[in-house]
Backbone as CSV, one residue per row, in Angstrom:
resi,resn,N_x,N_y,N_z,CA_x,CA_y,CA_z,C_x,C_y,C_z
1,LEU,-10.858,-12.063,-1.598,-9.568,-11.808,-1.541,-9.156,-10.616,-1.295
2,VAL,-8.448,-10.159,-0.207,-7.594,-8.597,-0.038,-6.624,-8.944,0.553
3,ALA,-5.452,-8.394,-0.266,-3.975,-8.189,0.318,-3.590,-6.769,0.421
4,ALA,-2.727,-6.798,1.451,-2.087,-5.470,1.462,-0.667,-5.544,1.472
5,TYR,0.346,-4.998,0.872,1.760,-5.231,0.832,2.556,-3.992,0.378
6,SER,3.840,-4.030,0.704,4.744,-2.691,0.421,5.054,-3.026,-0.909
7,HIS,4.867,-1.838,-1.891,4.917,-1.878,-3.245,6.514,-0.944,-3.456
8,CYS,7.179,-1.436,-4.170,8.517,-0.814,-4.801,8.464,-0.690,-6.144
9,LYS,8.423,0.299,-6.622,8.433,0.662,-8.292,10.294,0.750,-8.502
10,ASP,10.434,-0.102,-9.490,11.717,0.047,-9.653,12.075,1.433,-10.703
11,ARG,13.303,1.860,-9.997,13.792,3.126,-10.720,14.215,3.025,-12.153
12,ASP,14.080,4.117,-13.159,14.258,3.858,-14.478,16.138,3.933,-14.898
13,ASP,16.934,4.132,-13.851,18.002,4.265,-13.905,19.010,2.867,-13.967
14,GLY,18.268,1.899,-13.873,18.826,0.534,-13.615,19.392,0.108,-12.275
15,SER,19.325,1.202,-11.053,19.780,0.818,-9.834,18.744,-0.089,-9.103
16,ASP,19.330,-0.778,-8.108,18.557,-1.863,-7.403,17.513,-1.232,-6.366
17,PHE,17.463,0.255,-6.435,16.759,0.700,-5.209,15.436,1.210,-5.777
18,CYS,14.324,1.222,-4.989,12.851,1.707,-5.257,12.695,3.285,-5.424
19,SER,11.934,3.425,-6.608,11.719,4.814,-6.760,10.915,5.606,-5.878
20,GLN,11.465,6.589,-4.691,11.010,6.966,-3.512,9.667,7.705,-3.711
21,ALA,9.361,8.266,-5.397,8.344,9.057,-5.317,7.077,7.981,-5.986
22,GLU,7.424,6.617,-6.031,6.351,5.983,-6.382,6.169,4.730,-5.493
23,ASP,6.954,4.501,-4.572,6.890,3.448,-3.556,5.823,3.524,-2.521
24,GLY,5.281,2.709,-1.887,4.088,3.035,-0.939,3.434,1.639,-0.354
25,VAL,1.950,1.545,-0.332,1.325,0.625,0.062,0.306,0.101,-1.147
26,ARG,0.243,-1.145,-1.423,-0.791,-1.614,-2.637,-1.743,-2.323,-1.770
27,ILE,-2.799,-2.010,-2.372,-4.027,-2.847,-1.830,-4.457,-3.482,-3.051
28,ALA,-4.573,-4.681,-2.894,-5.187,-5.661,-3.924,-6.439,-6.366,-3.693
29,MET,-7.568,-6.441,-4.436,-8.963,-6.776,-3.872,-9.457,-7.616,-5.204
30,ARG,-10.019,-8.828,-4.613,-10.920,-9.575,-5.775,-11.945,-10.038,-5.270
31,GLU,-13.120,-9.958,-6.005,-14.296,-10.661,-5.439,-14.139,-12.084,-6.105
32,GLN,-15.007,-12.883,-5.722,-14.823,-14.370,-6.469,-15.183,-14.239,-7.795
33,GLY,-14.593,-14.820,-8.671,-14.769,-14.702,-10.180,-14.483,-13.246,-11.035
34,GLY,-14.150,-12.304,-10.275,-13.954,-10.949,-10.613,-12.456,-10.802,-10.870
35,PRO,-12.245,-9.511,-11.614,-10.895,-9.003,-11.666,-10.133,-8.552,-10.374
36,PHE,-8.793,-8.560,-10.441,-8.030,-7.868,-9.549,-8.317,-6.424,-9.235
37,VAL,-8.494,-5.895,-8.394,-8.477,-4.253,-8.299,-7.339,-3.956,-7.439
38,ARG,-6.554,-3.246,-7.967,-5.525,-2.600,-7.307,-5.431,-0.891,-7.118
39,LYS,-4.866,-0.616,-5.744,-5.000,0.669,-5.384,-3.590,0.743,-4.637
40,THR,-2.819,2.043,-5.247,-1.506,2.130,-4.326,-1.629,3.584,-3.877
41,PHE,-1.214,3.472,-2.546,-1.136,4.982,-1.880,0.536,4.982,-1.712
42,THR,0.733,6.191,-2.133,1.971,6.671,-2.251,2.196,8.051,-1.049
43,PHE,3.052,8.262,-0.581,3.024,9.189,0.452,3.995,10.578,0.169
44,ASP,5.286,10.280,-0.035,6.197,11.381,-0.253,7.488,10.886,-1.102
45,ASP,8.340,11.537,-1.629,9.124,11.130,-2.071,10.624,11.309,-1.406
46,GLU,10.752,11.440,-0.231,11.993,11.697,0.525,12.481,10.574,1.190
47,ASP,11.613,9.373,1.267,12.179,8.270,1.883,11.265,6.983,1.424
48,VAL,11.686,6.040,2.242,11.078,4.521,1.890,9.827,4.751,2.833
49,ASP,8.742,4.367,1.911,7.146,4.481,2.501,6.737,2.926,2.288
50,GLY,5.948,2.729,3.123,5.080,1.704,3.115,5.811,0.562,3.841
51,LYS,6.512,0.822,4.718,7.103,-0.297,5.553,6.409,-0.950,6.483
52,ASN,6.535,-2.353,7.022,6.010,-2.847,8.091,4.367,-3.041,7.745
53,VAL,3.943,-3.403,6.699,2.401,-3.281,6.501,1.560,-4.224,7.189
54,ASP,0.583,-4.080,7.600,-0.474,-4.708,8.424,-1.788,-4.517,8.080
55,MET,-2.719,-5.435,8.217,-3.823,-5.288,7.412,-4.910,-6.025,8.594
56,ALA,-5.950,-5.625,8.634,-7.383,-6.070,9.570,-8.285,-5.720,8.640
57,ILE,-9.516,-6.462,8.839,-10.620,-6.593,8.104,-11.942,-6.750,9.379
58,ALA,-12.823,-5.597,9.697,-13.639,-5.704,10.552,-14.988,-6.274,10.025
59,SER,-15.776,-6.919,10.954,-16.969,-7.626,10.575,-17.939,-6.775,9.622
60,ASP,-17.699,-5.558,9.327,-18.600,-4.674,8.287,-17.757,-4.629,7.075
61,ASP,-16.773,-5.458,6.863,-15.991,-5.485,5.593,-15.058,-4.021,5.456
62,THR,-14.888,-3.390,6.639,-14.001,-2.060,6.568,-12.564,-2.893,6.715
63,VAL,-11.770,-2.338,5.820,-10.539,-2.986,5.822,-9.485,-1.596,6.201
64,VAL,-8.744,-2.046,7.191,-7.804,-0.753,7.903,-6.234,-1.492,7.431
65,VAL,-5.549,-0.700,6.583,-4.222,-0.788,6.396,-3.339,-0.124,7.415
66,MET,-2.356,-0.428,8.015,-1.584,0.302,8.767,0.148,0.213,7.903
67,SER,0.751,1.198,8.161,2.128,0.972,7.714,3.049,2.036,8.014
68,PHE,4.375,1.911,7.788,5.336,2.877,8.608,5.810,3.759,7.460
69,ASN,5.846,5.040,7.545,6.463,6.092,6.582,7.775,6.691,7.257
70,ALA,8.828,6.099,6.760,10.279,6.455,7.347,10.541,7.600,7.573
71,SER,10.366,8.546,6.400,10.895,9.961,6.556,10.085,10.769,7.552
72,SER,9.008,10.671,7.795,8.219,11.292,8.709,8.043,10.656,10.196
73,ALA,8.683,9.046,10.257,8.746,8.431,11.408,7.148,8.507,12.222
74,ARG,6.277,8.070,11.322,4.796,7.944,11.669,4.187,6.827,11.265
75,ILE,2.960,6.381,11.622,2.317,5.017,11.227,1.289,5.801,10.360
76,VAL,1.080,5.226,9.266,-0.010,5.841,8.352,-1.336,4.902,8.281
77,VAL,-2.300,4.979,8.562,-3.532,4.303,8.425,-4.554,4.647,7.349
78,GLN,-4.877,3.695,6.186,-5.944,3.851,5.460,-7.100,3.082,5.851
79,ARG,-8.436,3.416,5.496,-9.362,2.675,5.770,-10.179,2.826,4.695
80,PHE,-10.987,1.783,4.287,-11.801,1.692,3.417,-12.726,0.368,3.569
81,ARG,-13.853,0.623,2.647,-14.922,-0.444,2.696,-14.843,-1.379,1.272
82,LYS,-14.893,-2.758,1.506,-14.859,-3.502,0.381,-16.193,-3.300,-0.393
83,GLN,-15.976,-3.078,-1.759,-16.970,-2.944,-2.674,-17.810,-4.205,-2.702
């Protein structure tokens, strides 16, 4: 199982907004019978990161995750191989 999703870390001040320093894209993986392994990619603390997340898995098990970084108005791509 591989899943990619937008991660919103709650702020410590009780507000309803994400912590801009800790939001981003989270990738969670789990091999059959194994534990979940999570990796969070954070970008900058200026604006909302990890918007419009999409993921593809190639035939060689390369995982490609794309997301939108609102503060720089660009698409961010992470590539890695499942272990």
